[in-house]
C-alpha atoms as a PDB file:
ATOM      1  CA  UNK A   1      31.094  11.967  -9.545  1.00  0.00           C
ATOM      2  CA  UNK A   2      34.247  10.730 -10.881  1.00  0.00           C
ATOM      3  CA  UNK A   3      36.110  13.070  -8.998  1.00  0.00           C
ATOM      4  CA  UNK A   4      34.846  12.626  -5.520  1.00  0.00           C
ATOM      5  CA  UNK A   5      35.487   8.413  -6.074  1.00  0.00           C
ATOM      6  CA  UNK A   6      39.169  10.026  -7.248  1.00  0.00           C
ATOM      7  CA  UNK A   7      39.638  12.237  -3.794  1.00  0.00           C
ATOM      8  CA  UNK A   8      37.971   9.481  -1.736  1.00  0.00           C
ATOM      9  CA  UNK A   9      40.185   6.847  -3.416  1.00  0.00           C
ATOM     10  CA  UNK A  10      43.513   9.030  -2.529  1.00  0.00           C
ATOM     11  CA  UNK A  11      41.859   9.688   1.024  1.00  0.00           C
ATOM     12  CA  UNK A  12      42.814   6.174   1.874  1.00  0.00           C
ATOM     13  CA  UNK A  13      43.372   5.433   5.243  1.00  0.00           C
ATOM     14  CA  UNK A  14      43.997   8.528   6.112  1.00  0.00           C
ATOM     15  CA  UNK A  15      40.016   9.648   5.550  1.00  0.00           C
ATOM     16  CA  UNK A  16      38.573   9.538   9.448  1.00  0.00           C
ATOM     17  CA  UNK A  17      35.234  11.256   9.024  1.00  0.00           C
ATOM     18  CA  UNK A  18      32.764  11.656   5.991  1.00  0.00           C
ATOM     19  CA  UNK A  19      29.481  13.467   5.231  1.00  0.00           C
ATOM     20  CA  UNK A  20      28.020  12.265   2.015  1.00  0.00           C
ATOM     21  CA  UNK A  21      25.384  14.257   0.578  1.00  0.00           C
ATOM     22  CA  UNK A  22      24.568  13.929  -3.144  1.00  0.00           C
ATOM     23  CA  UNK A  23      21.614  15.871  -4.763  1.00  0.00           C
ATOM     24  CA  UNK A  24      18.416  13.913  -5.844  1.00  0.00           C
ATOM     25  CA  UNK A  25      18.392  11.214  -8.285  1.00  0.00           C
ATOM     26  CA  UNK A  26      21.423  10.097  -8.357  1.00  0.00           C
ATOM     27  CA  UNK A  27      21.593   6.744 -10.208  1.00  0.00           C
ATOM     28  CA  UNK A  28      22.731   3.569  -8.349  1.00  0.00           C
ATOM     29  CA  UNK A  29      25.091   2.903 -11.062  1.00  0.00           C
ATOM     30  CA  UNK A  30      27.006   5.855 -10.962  1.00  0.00           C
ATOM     31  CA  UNK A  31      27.558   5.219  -7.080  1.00  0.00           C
ATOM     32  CA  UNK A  32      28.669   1.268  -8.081  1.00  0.00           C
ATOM     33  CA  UNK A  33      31.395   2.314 -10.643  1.00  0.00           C
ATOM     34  CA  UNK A  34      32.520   5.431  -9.579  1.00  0.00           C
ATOM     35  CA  UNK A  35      32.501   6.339  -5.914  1.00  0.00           C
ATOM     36  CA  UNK A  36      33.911   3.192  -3.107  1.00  0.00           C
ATOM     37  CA  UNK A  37      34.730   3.269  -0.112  1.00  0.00           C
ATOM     38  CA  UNK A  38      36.938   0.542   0.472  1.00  0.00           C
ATOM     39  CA  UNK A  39      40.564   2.311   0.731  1.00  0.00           C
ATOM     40  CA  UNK A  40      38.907   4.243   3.545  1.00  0.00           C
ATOM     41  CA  UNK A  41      39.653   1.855   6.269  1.00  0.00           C
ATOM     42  CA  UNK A  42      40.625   4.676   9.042  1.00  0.00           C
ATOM     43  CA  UNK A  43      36.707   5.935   9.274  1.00  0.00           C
ATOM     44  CA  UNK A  44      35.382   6.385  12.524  1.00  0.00           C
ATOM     45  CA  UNK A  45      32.399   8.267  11.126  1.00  0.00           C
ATOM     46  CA  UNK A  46      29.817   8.809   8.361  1.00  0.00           C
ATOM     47  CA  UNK A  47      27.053  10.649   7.876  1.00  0.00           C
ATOM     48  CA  UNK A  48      24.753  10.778   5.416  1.00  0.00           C
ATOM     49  CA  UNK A  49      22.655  14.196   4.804  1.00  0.00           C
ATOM     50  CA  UNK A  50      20.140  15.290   2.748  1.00  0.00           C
ATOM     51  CA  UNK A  51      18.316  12.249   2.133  1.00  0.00           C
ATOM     52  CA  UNK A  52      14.721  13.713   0.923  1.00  0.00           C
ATOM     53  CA  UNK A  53      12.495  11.366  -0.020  1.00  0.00           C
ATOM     54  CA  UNK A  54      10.207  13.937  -1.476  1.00  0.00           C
ATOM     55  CA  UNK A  55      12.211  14.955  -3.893  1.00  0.00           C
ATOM     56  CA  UNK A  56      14.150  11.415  -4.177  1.00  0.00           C
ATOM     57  CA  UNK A  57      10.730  10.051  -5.901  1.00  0.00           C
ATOM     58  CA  UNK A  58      10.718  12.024  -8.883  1.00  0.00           C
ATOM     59  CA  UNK A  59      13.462   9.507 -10.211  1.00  0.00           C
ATOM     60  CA  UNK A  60      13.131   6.070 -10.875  1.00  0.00           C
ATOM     61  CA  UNK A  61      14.555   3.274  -8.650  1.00  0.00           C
ATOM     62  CA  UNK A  62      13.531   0.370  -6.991  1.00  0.00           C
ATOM     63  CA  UNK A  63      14.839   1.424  -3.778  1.00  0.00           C
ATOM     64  CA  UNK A  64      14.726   4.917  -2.061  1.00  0.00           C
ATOM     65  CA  UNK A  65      18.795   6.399  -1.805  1.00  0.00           C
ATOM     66  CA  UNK A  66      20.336   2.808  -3.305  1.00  0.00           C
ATOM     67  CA  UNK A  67      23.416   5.054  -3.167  1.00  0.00           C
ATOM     68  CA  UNK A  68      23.079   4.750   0.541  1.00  0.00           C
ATOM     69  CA  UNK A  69      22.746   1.187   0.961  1.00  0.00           C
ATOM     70  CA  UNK A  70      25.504   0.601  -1.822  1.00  0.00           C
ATOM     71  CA  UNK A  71      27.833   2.935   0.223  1.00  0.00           C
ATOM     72  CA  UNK A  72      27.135   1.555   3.510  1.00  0.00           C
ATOM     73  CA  UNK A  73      28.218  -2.122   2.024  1.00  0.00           C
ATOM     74  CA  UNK A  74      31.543  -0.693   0.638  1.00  0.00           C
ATOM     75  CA  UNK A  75      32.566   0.266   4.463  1.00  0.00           C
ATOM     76  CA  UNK A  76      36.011  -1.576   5.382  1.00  0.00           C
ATOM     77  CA  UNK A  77      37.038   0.194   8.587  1.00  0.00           C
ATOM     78  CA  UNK A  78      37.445  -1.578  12.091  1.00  0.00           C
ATOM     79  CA  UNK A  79      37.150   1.809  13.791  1.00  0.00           C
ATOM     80  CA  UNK A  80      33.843   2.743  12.780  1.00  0.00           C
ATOM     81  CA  UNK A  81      32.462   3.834  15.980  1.00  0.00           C
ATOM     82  CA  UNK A  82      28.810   6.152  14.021  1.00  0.00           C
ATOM     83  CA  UNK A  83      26.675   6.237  11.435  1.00  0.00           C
ATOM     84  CA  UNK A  84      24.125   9.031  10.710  1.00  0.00           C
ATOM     85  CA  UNK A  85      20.894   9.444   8.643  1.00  0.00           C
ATOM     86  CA  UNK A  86      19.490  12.635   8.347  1.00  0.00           C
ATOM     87  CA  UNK A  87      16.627  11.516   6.362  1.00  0.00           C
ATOM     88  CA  UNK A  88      13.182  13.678   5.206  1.00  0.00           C
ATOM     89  CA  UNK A  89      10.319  11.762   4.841  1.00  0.00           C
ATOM     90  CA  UNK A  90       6.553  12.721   3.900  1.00  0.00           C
ATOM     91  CA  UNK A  91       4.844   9.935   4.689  1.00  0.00           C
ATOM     92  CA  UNK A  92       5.521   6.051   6.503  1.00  0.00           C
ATOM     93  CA  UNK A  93       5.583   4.528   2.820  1.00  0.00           C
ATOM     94  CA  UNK A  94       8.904   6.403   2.594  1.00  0.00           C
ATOM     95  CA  UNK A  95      10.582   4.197   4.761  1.00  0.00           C
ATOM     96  CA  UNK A  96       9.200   1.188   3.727  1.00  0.00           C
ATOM     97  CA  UNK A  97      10.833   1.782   0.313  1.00  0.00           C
ATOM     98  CA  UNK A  98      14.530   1.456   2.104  1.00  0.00           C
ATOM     99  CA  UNK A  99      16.208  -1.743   1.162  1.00  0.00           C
ATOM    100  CA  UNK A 100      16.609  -2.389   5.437  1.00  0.00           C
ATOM    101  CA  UNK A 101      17.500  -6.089   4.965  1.00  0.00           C
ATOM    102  CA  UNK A 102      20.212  -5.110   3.189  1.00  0.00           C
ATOM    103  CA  UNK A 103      21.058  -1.730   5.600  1.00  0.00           C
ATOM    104  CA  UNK A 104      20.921  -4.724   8.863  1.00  0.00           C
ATOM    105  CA  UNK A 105      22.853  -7.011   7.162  1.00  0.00           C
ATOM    106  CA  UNK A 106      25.626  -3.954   6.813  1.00  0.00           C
ATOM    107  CA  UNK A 107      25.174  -2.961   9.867  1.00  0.00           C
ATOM    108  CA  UNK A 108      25.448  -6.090  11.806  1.00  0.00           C
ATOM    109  CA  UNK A 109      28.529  -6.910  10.327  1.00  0.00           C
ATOM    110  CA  UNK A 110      31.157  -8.368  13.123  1.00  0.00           C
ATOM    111  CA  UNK A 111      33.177  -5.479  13.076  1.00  0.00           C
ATOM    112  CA  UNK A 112      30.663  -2.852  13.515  1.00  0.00           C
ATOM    113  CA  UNK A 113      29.599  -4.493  16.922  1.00  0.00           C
ATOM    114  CA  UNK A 114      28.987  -1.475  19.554  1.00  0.00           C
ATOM    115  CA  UNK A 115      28.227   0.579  16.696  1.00  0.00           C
ATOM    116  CA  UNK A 116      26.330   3.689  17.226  1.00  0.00           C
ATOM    117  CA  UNK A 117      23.567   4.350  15.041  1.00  0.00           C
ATOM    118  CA  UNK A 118      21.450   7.480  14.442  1.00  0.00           C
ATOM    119  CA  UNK A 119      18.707   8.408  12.867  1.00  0.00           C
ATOM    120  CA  UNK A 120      16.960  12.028  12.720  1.00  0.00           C
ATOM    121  CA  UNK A 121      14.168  11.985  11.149  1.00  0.00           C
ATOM    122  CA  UNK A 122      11.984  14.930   9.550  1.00  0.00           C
ATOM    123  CA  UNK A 123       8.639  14.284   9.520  1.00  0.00           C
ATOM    124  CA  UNK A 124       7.604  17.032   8.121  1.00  0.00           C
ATOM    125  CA  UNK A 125       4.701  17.274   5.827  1.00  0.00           C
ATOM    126  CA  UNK A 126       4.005  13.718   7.239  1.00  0.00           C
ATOM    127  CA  UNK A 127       0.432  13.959   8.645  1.00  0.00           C
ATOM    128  CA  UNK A 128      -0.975  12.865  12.071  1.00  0.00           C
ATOM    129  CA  UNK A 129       1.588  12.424  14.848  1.00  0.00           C
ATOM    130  CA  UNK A 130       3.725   9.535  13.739  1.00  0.00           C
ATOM    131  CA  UNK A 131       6.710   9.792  15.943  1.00  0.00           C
ATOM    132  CA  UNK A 132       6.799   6.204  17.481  1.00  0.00           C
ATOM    133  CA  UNK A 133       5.521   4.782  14.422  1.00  0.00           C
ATOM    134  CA  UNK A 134       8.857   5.382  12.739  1.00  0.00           C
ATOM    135  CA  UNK A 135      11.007   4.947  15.363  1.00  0.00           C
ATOM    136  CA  UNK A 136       8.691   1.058  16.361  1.00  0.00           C
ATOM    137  CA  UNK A 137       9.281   0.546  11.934  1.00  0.00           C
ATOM    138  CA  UNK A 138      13.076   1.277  12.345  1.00  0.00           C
ATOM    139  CA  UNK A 139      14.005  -0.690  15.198  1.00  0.00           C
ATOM    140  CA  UNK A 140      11.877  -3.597  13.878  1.00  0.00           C
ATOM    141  CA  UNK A 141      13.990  -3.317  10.785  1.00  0.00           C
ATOM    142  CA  UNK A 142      17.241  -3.655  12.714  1.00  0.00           C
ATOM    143  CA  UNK A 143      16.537  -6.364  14.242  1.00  0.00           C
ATOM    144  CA  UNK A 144      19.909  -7.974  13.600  1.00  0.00           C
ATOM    145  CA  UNK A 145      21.792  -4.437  14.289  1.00  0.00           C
ATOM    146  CA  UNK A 146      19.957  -3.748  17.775  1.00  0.00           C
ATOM    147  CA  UNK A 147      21.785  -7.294  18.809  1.00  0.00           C
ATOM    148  CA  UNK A 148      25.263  -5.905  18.159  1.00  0.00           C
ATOM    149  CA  UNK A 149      25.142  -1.906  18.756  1.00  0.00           C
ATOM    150  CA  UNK A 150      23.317   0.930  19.659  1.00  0.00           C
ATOM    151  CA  UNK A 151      20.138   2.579  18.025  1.00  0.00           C
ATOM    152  CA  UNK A 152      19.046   6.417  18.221  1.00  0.00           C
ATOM    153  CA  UNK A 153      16.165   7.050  16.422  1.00  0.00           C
ATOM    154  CA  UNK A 154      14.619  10.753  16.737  1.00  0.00           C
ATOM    155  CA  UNK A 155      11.578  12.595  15.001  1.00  0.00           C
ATOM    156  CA  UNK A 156      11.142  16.067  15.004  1.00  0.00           C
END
């Protein structure tokens, strides 16, 4: 992990778009001390891929991906026009284990306003049709971001 905070850190400014993807499990801490996004204030994009939460539970942590929402927070740029989710999820309770107060309050930040949003969602392995559940349980959950940018939330 080291080295990806190292090449992200000597990215700088220069560092426009970014797909994150880290296997399952990893711990919060690691993505606190050794991975920041701060000296990447020319990003226009990030995406975040991969996010099972099937295989995310076999690890302990309060939240599901705190890596994520840790990330997210460390985001300096004034041209950040996107943010992606791909995100996995087997059943509603997946969701609710997100830390979204903390992913609004991120979001909504002042500089982020007319922010794009996305979220593509696998339901797979889900149960009954649950579609508009998850995209109703997301925008609820944005409340604060809706007010400042744009949401896309689809379920396949």
């Amino acid at each position: 992990m080291k080295a990806v905070g190292d090449l992200l850190h000597a990215s700088g400014a220069s560092l426009e778009r970014l797909l994150v993807e880290f296997p399952a499990g990893v711990p919060e801490e690691v993505s606190q001390n050794q991975i920041s996004l701060v000296h990447n204030t020319g990003l226009r994009s990030v995406h975040f891929g991969g996010l099972n939460a099937g295989a995310s539970r076999t690890f302990f942590s309060t939240d599901l991906f705190p890596w994520v929402t840790t990330m997210l927070s460390q985001i300096r740029s004034k041209h950040l026009q996107e943010v992606t989710f791909d995100l996995e999820i087997t059943s509603m309770n997946d969701l609710l284990s997100l830390d979204w107060e903390r992913i609004d309050r991120d979001l909504s930040r002042e500089e982020f306003k007319g922010l794009l949003v996305m979220f593509h969602i696998s339901l797979e392995g889900a149960g009954s049709p649950i579609g508009q559940d998850v995209q109703d349980l997301i925008s609820d959950r944005l409340a604060g971001f809706r007010d400042r940018g744009t949401l896309c939330v689809s379920c396949v």
